[in-house]
PDB file of C-alpha atoms in Angstrom:
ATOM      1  CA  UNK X   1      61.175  75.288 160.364  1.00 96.00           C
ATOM      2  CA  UNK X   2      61.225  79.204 160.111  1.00 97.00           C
ATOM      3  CA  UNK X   3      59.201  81.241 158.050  1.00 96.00           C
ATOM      4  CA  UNK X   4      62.099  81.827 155.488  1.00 97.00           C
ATOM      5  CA  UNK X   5      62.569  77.984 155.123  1.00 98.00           C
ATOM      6  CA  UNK X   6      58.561  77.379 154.610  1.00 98.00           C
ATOM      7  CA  UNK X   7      58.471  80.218 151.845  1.00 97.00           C
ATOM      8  CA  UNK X   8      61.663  79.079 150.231  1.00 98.00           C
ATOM      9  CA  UNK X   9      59.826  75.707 150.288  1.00 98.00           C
ATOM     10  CA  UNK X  10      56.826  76.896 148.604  1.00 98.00           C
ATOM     11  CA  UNK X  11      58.739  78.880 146.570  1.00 97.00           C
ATOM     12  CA  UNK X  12      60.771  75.940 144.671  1.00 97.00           C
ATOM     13  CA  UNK X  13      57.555  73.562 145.008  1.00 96.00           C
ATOM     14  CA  UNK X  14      57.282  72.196 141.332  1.00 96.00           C
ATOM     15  CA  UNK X  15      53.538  72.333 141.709  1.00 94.00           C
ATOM     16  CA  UNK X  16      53.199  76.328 141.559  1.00 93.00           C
ATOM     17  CA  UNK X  17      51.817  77.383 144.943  1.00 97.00           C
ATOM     18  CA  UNK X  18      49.266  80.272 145.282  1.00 97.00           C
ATOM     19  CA  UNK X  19      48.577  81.878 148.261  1.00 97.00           C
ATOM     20  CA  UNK X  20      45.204  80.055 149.308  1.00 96.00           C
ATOM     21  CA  UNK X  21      41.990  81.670 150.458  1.00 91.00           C
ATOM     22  CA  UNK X  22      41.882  78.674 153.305  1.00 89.00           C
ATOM     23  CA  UNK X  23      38.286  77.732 152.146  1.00 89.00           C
ATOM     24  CA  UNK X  24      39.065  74.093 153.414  1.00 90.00           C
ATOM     25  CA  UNK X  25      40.668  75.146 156.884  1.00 93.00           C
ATOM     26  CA  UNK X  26      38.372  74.305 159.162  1.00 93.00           C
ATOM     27  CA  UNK X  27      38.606  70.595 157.279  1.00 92.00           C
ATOM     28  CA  UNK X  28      42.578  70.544 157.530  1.00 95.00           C
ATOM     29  CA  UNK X  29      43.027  72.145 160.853  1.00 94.00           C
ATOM     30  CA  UNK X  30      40.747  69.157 162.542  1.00 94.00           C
ATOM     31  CA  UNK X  31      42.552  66.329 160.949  1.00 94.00           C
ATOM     32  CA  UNK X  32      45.947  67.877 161.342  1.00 95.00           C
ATOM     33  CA  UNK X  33      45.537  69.231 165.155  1.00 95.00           C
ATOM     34  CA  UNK X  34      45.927  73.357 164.272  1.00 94.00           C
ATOM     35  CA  UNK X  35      44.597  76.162 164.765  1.00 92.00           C
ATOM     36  CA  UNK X  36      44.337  79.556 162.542  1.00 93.00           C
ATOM     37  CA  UNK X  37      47.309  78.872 160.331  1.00 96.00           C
ATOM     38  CA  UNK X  38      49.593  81.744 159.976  1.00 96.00           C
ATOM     39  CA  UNK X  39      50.505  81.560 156.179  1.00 96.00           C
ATOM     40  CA  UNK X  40      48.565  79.308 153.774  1.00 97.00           C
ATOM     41  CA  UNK X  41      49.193  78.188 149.891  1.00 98.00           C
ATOM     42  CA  UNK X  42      47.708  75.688 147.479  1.00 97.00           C
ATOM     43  CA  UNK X  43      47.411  74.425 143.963  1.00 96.00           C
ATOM     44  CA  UNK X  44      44.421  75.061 141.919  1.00 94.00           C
ATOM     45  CA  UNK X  45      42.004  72.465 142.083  1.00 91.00           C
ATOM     46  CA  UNK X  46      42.254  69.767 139.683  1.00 92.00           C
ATOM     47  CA  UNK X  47      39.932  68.404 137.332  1.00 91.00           C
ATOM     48  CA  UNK X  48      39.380  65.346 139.697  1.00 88.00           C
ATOM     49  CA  UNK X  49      39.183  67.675 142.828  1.00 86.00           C
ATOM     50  CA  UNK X  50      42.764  67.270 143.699  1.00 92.00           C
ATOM     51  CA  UNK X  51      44.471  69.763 145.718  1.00 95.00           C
ATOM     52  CA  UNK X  52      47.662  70.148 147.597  1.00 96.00           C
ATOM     53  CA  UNK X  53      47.346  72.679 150.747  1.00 97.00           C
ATOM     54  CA  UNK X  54      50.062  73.827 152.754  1.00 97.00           C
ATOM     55  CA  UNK X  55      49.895  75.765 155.831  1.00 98.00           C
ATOM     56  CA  UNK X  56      52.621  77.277 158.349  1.00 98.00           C
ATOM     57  CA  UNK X  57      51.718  77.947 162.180  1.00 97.00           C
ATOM     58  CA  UNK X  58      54.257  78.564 165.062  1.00 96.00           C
ATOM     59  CA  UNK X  59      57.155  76.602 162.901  1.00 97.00           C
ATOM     60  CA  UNK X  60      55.034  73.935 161.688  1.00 98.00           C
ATOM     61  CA  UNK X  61      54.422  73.403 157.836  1.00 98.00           C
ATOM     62  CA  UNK X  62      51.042  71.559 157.621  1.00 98.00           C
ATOM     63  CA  UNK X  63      50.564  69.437 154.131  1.00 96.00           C
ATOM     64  CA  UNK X  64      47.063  68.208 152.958  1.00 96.00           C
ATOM     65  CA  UNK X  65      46.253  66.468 149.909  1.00 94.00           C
ATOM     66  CA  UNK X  66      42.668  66.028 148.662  1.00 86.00           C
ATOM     67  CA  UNK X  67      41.086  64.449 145.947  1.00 80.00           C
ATOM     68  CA  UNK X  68      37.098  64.468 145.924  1.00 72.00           C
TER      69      UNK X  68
END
């Protein structure tokens, strides 16, 4: 995936993706095997602690969905 098809991505995403301050990083990048992400977005956090994170590094888009 290039950069231009990840931010097209977020771009139409019906879920209205911020850019993300990548509090939870170090929690996504263990469970999904990456390191220092090069572009990061997510949702606000929901009411039940639900949050969609997406992350791009080297032509990889990363998805994690959390609910606390």
């Amino acid at each position: 995936m290039s950069r231009e098809e990840f931010e097209q991505w977020v771009a139409k995403h019906p879920w209205k993706l911020q850019p993300y301050d990548m509090s939870f990083v170090d929690h996504d990048s263990k469970r999904l095997d990456f390191t220092a992400p090069d572009f990061a977005y997510a949702t606000e956090m929901a009411s039940n602690g639900g949050q969609l994170r997406v992350y791009f590094k080297d032509g990889v888009m990363y998805l994690s969905y959390n609910v606390m």
